[in-house]
XYZ file of C-alpha atoms in Angstrom:
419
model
C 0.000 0.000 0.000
C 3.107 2.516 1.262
C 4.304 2.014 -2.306
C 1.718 2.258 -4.642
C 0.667 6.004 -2.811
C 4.889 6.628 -3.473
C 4.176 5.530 -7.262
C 1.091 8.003 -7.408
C 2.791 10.720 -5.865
C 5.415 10.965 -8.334
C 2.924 10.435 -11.003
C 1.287 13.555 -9.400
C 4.749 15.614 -8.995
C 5.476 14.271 -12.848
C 2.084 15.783 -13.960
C 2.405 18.945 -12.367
C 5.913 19.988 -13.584
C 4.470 19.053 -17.650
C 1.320 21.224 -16.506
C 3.597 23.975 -15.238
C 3.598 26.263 -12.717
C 0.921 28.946 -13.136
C -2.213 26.525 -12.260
C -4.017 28.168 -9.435
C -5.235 26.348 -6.267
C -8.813 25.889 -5.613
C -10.160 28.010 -2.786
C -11.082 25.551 0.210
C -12.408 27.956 3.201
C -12.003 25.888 6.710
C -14.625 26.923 9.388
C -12.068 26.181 12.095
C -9.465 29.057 10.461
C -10.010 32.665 11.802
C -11.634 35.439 9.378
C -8.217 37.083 8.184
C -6.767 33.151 7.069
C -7.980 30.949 4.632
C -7.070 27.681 4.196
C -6.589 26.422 0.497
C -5.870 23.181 -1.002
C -4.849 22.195 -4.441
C -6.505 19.930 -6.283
C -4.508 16.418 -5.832
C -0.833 17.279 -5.669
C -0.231 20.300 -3.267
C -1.328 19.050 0.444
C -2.677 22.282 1.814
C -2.440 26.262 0.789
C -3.323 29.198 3.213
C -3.607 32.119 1.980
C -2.642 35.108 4.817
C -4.552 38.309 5.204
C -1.617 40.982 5.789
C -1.925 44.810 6.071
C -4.174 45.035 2.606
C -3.186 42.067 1.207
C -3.473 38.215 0.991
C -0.339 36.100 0.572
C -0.261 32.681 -0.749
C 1.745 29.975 1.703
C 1.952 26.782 1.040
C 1.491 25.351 4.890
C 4.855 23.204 4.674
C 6.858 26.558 4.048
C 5.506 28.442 7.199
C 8.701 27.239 9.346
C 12.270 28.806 9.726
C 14.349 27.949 6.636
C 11.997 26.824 4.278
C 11.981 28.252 0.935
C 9.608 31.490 0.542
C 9.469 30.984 4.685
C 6.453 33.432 5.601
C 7.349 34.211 9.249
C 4.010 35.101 10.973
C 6.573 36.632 13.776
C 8.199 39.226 11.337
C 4.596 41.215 11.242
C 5.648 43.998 13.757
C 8.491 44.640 11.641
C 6.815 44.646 8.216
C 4.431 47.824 10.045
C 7.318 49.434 11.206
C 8.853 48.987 7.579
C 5.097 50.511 5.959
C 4.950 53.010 8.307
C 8.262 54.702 8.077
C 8.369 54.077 3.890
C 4.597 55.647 4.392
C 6.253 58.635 6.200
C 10.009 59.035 5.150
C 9.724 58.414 1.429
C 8.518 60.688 -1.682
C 6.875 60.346 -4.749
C 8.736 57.620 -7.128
C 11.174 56.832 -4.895
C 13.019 53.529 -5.937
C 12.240 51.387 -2.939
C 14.498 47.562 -2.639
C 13.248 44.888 -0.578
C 16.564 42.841 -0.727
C 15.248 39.292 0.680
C 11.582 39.594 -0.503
C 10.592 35.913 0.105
C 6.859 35.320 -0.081
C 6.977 39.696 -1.427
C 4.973 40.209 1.454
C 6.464 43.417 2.151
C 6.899 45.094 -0.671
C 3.036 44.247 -1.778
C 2.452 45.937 1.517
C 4.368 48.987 0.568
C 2.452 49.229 -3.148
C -1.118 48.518 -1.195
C -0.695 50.873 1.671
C 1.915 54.006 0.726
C -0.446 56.736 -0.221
C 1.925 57.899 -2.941
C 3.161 55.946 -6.095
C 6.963 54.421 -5.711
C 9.538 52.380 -7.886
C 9.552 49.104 -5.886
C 11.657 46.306 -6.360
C 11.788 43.000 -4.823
C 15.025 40.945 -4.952
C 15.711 37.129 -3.950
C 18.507 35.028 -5.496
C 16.175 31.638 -4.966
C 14.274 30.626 -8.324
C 11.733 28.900 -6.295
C 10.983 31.918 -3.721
C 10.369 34.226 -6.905
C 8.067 31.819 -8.022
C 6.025 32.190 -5.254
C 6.524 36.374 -5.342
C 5.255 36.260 -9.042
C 2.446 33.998 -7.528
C 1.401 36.868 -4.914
C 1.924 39.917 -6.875
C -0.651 38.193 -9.686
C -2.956 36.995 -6.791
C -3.122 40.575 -5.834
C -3.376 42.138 -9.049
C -0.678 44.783 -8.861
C 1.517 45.710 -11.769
C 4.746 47.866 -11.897
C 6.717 45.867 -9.598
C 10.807 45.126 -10.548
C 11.197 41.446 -9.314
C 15.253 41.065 -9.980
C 17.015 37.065 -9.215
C 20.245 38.409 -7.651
C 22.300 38.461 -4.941
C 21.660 41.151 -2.278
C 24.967 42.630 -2.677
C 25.018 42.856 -6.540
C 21.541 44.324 -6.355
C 22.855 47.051 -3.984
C 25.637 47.424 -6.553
C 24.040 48.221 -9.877
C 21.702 50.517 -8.766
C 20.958 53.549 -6.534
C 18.106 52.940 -4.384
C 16.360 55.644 -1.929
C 15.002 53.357 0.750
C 16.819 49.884 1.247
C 14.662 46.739 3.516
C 17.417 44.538 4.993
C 16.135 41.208 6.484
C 18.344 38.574 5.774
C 18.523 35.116 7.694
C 21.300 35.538 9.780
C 23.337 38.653 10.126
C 22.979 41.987 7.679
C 26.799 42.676 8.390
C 27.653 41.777 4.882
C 25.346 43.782 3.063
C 25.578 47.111 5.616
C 28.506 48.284 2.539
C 26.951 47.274 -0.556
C 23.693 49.231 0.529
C 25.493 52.638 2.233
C 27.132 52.762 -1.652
C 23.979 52.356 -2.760
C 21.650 54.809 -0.593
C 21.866 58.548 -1.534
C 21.540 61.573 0.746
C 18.401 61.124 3.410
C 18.109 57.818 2.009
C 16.705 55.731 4.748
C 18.443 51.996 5.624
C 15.935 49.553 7.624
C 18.070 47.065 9.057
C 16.856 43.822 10.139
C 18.738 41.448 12.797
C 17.744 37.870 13.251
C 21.532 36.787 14.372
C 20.000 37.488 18.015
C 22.431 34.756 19.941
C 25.202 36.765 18.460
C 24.089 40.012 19.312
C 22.702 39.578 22.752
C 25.805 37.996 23.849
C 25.445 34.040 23.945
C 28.232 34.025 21.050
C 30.545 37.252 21.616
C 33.394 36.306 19.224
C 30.593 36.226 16.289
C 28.869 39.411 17.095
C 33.072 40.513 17.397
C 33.751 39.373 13.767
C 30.207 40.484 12.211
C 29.687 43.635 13.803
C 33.137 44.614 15.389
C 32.262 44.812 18.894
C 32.111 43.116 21.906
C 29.082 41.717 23.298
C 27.970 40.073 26.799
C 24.951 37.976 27.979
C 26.739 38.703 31.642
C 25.259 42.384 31.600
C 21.411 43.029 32.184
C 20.686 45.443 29.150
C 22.544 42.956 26.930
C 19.633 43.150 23.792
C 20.182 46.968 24.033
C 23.628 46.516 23.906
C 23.400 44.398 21.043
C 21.482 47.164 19.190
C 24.551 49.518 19.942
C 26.803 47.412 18.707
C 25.183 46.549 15.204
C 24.844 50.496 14.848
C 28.205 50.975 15.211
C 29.014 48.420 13.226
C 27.051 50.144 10.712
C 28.464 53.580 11.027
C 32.042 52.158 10.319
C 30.855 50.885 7.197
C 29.001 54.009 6.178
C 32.182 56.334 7.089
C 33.371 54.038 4.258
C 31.703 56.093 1.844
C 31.974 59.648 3.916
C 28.270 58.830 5.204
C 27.203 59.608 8.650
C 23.970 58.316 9.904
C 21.246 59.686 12.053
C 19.093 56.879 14.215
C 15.216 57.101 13.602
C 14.207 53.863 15.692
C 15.458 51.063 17.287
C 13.134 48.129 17.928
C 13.633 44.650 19.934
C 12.133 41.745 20.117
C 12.668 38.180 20.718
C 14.291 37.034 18.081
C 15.355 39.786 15.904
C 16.347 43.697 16.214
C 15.022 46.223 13.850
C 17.210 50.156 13.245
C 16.093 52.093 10.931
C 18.560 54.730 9.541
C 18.921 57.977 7.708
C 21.579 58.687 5.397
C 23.915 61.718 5.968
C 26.657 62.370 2.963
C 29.775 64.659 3.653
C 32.627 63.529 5.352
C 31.826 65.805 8.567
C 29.004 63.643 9.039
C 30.841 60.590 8.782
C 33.296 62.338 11.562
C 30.435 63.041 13.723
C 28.834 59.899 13.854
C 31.911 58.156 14.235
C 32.975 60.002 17.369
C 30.002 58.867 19.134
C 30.925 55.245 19.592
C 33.782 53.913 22.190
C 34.318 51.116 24.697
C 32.526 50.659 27.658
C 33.211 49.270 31.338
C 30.171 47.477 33.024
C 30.611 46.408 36.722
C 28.862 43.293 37.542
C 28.631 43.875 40.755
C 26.990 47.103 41.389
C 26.060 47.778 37.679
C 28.315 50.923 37.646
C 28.878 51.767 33.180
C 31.571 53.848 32.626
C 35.229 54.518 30.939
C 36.876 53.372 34.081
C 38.388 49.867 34.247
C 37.931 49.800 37.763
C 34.674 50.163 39.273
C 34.369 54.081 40.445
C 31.372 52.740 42.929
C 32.632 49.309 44.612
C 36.602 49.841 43.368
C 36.593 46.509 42.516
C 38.022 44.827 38.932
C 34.702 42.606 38.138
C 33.851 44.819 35.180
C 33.110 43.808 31.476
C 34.418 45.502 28.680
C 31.511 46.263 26.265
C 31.497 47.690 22.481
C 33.048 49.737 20.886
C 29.805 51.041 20.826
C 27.119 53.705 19.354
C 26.661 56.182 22.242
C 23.937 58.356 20.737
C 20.233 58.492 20.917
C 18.535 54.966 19.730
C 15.723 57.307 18.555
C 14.490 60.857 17.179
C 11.642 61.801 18.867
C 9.991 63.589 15.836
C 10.115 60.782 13.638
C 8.539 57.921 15.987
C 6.013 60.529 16.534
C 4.737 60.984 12.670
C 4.822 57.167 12.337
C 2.592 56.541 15.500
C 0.422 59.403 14.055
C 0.259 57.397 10.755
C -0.389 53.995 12.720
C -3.248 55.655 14.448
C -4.378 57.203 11.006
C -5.104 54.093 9.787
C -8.178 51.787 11.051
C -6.632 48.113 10.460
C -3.485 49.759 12.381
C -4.512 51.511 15.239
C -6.540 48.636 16.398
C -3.749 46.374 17.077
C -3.017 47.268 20.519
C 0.168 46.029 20.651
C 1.619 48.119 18.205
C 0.106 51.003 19.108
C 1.498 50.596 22.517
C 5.179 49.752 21.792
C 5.160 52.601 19.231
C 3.631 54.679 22.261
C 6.508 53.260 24.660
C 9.183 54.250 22.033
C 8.289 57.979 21.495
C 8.605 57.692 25.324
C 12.251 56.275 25.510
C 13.118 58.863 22.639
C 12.948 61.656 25.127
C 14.928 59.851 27.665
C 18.169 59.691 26.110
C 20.086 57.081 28.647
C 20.559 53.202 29.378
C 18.086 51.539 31.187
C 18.442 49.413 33.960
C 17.434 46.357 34.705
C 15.679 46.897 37.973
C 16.027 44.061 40.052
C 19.677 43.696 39.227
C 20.368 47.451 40.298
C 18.657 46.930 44.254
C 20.361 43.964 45.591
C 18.143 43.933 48.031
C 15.589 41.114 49.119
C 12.393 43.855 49.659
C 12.080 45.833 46.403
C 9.238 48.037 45.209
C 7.345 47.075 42.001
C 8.112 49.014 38.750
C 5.712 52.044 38.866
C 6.788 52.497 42.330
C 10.285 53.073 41.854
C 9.571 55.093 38.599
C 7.878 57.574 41.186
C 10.836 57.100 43.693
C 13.368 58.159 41.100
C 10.515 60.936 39.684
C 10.163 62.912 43.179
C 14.048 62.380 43.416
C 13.814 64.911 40.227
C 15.616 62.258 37.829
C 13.949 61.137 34.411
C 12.431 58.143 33.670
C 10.698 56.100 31.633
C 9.668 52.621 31.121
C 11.763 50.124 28.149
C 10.365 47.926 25.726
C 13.382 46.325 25.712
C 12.788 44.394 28.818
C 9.666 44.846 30.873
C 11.404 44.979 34.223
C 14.016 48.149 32.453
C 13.610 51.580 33.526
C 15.367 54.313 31.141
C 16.890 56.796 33.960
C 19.925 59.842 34.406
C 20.299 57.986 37.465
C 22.966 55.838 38.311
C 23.023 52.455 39.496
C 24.074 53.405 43.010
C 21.887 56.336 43.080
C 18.667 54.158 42.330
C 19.924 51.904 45.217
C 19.986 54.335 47.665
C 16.746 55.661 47.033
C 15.390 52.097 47.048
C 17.582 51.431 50.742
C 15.800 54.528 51.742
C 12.216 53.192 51.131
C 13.172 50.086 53.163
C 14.144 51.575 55.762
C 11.100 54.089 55.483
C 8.500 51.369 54.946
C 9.557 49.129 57.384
């Protein structure tokens, strides 16, 4: 029985390559899938379709390929970043502005950008895998949309040939070896979304990768370790701009789980190059009392049980007026503003943009067994006339001017008032 339904299977695969590839599934709606996914199957030979309602459009998946590295993977946890990506192309680009996704996949993203950018734009969509474009071609016909560039090259040739205004970096793995190829590509206030998935690296677990990707060191050992991953990978990327006398400004840094998101403006002229580069150096963390500083030597405990961070990017993860207009444009939109998570993080990060420092891991910086509870010592280190604000980099992080020591005194004195 096992081999005659082999023998018919490869009569079915047989059949479907002489048929070709543009037959269409037949629409199968399941009453146990939720309104915004269908589930589709194809008549014989494909097992099961879905097709995926995203921003304003639907995106064919074949079911298999929903799972890290599987060709034209559609990764359902990428969705934050693909509204970050709308938003700030919605925002931060102009009229006919050539637009790249370099690792379009499914074309998700870029089917997202020609569905929801008010104004018209030059978008391409660029994957080096045969079979992923067949599945982009697939999309942009299911969604009727003409005028789209699909190119079959390598990132870094794409970057090469042509000068593109707004650049979508997602790679799997690490974007370190396409961070030259698109600053030589990106003009003047052309904007660079970098995407991060080489999180392990990054946050520390491997320091001598994150060392040879990105040029500086990293350390699971030190609480604020996925924000110190994001400084890194910006300075990493501000070397390689000064490459090509580009500075860069920061519009938003994002974390999550498994992957970091900075997005990036592009300054030409060699004084910006100068400028940005002056802003990263090393950095001594003490595990002990937290102390972050130049000083090898803890200032606060004197003692030698510090970790040597970076180099890293010193300056502001954020500018406050662009997370603004994109949280404006989030809430602008009806299928956006609804999804309360979004609108919350992007509410959290126009926050942190106004509080320029490191946060602190709270718990780590008392060292005590009694400790308040987050809002509490947000309005101990308020009345103590410091600034603060909350982290959505770890839900226990409090952005603050104040130092490690000075937040444990304040908490000491609460004990000792409280008890």
């Amino acid at each position: 029985l096992m081999l005659k339904k082999v023998i018919a299977m490869g009569r079915r695969r047989r059949k479907r390559k002489q048929s070709g590839n543009d037959a269409q599934p037949t629409l199968k709606k399941s009453h146990n899938e939720s309104n915004n996914v269908d589930q589709v199957t194809e008549e014989e030979h494909v097992p099961q379709w879905k097709i995926r309602k995203e921003g304003r459009c639907k995106i064919w998946v074949d079911a298999k390929e929903m799972r890290p590295g599987r060709i034209g993977f559609y990764n359902t946890e990428m969705v934050m970043n693909r509204h970050l990506s709308v938003l700030f192309v919605s925002k931060f680009t102009k009229k006919n502005w050539k637009v790249l996704d370099a690792f379009c996949s499914t074309g998700v993203l870029a089917l997202r950008w020609s569905t929801e950018v008010d104004h018209p734009l030059n978008i391409t969509l660029n994957d080096i895998d045969p079979e992923v474009l067949e599945q982009t071609n697939r999309n942009i016909a299911h969604n009727s949309i003409e005028g789209l560039n699909v190119t079959q090259l390598d990132a870094n040739v794409q970057m090469h040939s042509e000068i593109y205004n707004f650049i979508h970096l997602d790679p799997y793995g690490t974007s370190a070896i396409y961070l030259e190829s698109a600053f030589k590509s990106l003009p003047n206030a052309g904007i660079l979304n970098i995407t991060c998935t080489d999180i392990t690296a990054i946050c520390g677990e491997y320091p001598n990768v994150a060392l040879r990707h990105y040029g500086g060191r990293t350390s699971r050992k030190v609480e604020f370790y996925k924000e110190l991953g994001a400084r890194v990978v910006i300075a990493g990327a501000v070397r390689s701009a000064a490459k090509f006398k580009s500075g860069v400004e920061v519009l938003c840094t994002y974390g999550r789980d498994h992957y970091i998101c900075i997005t990036l403006k592009i300054l030409k002229g060699a004084k910006y190059a100068d400028a940005s580069i002056d802003k990263i150096s090393e950095m001594y963390s003490c595990l002990e009392c937290g102390y972050r500083g130049s000083e090898q030597t803890c200032v606060t405990c004197d003692t030698n049980d510090t970790e040597l961070l970076g180099p890293l990017w010193t300056g502001n993860l954020y500018k406050t007026k662009a997370v603004r207009k994109i949280l404006a444009e989030a809430k602008r939109r009806d299928y956006l503003a609804s999804n309360k998570y979004l609108i919350k993080v992007l509410g959290m990060l126009v926050e942190e943009s106004e509080n320029a420092s490191m946060f602190y891991h709270v718990p780590a910086s008392f060292k005590t067994s009694k400790t308040p509870g987050m809002k509490k010592c947000k309005e101990l280190l308020e009345n103590a006339g410091y600034t603060t604000c909350f982290t959505h980099f770890d839900p226990k992080g409090i952005r603050t001017n104040a130092t490690a020591s000075e937040i444990r005194e304040l908490v000491q004195q609460w004990i000792s008032d409280t008890e």
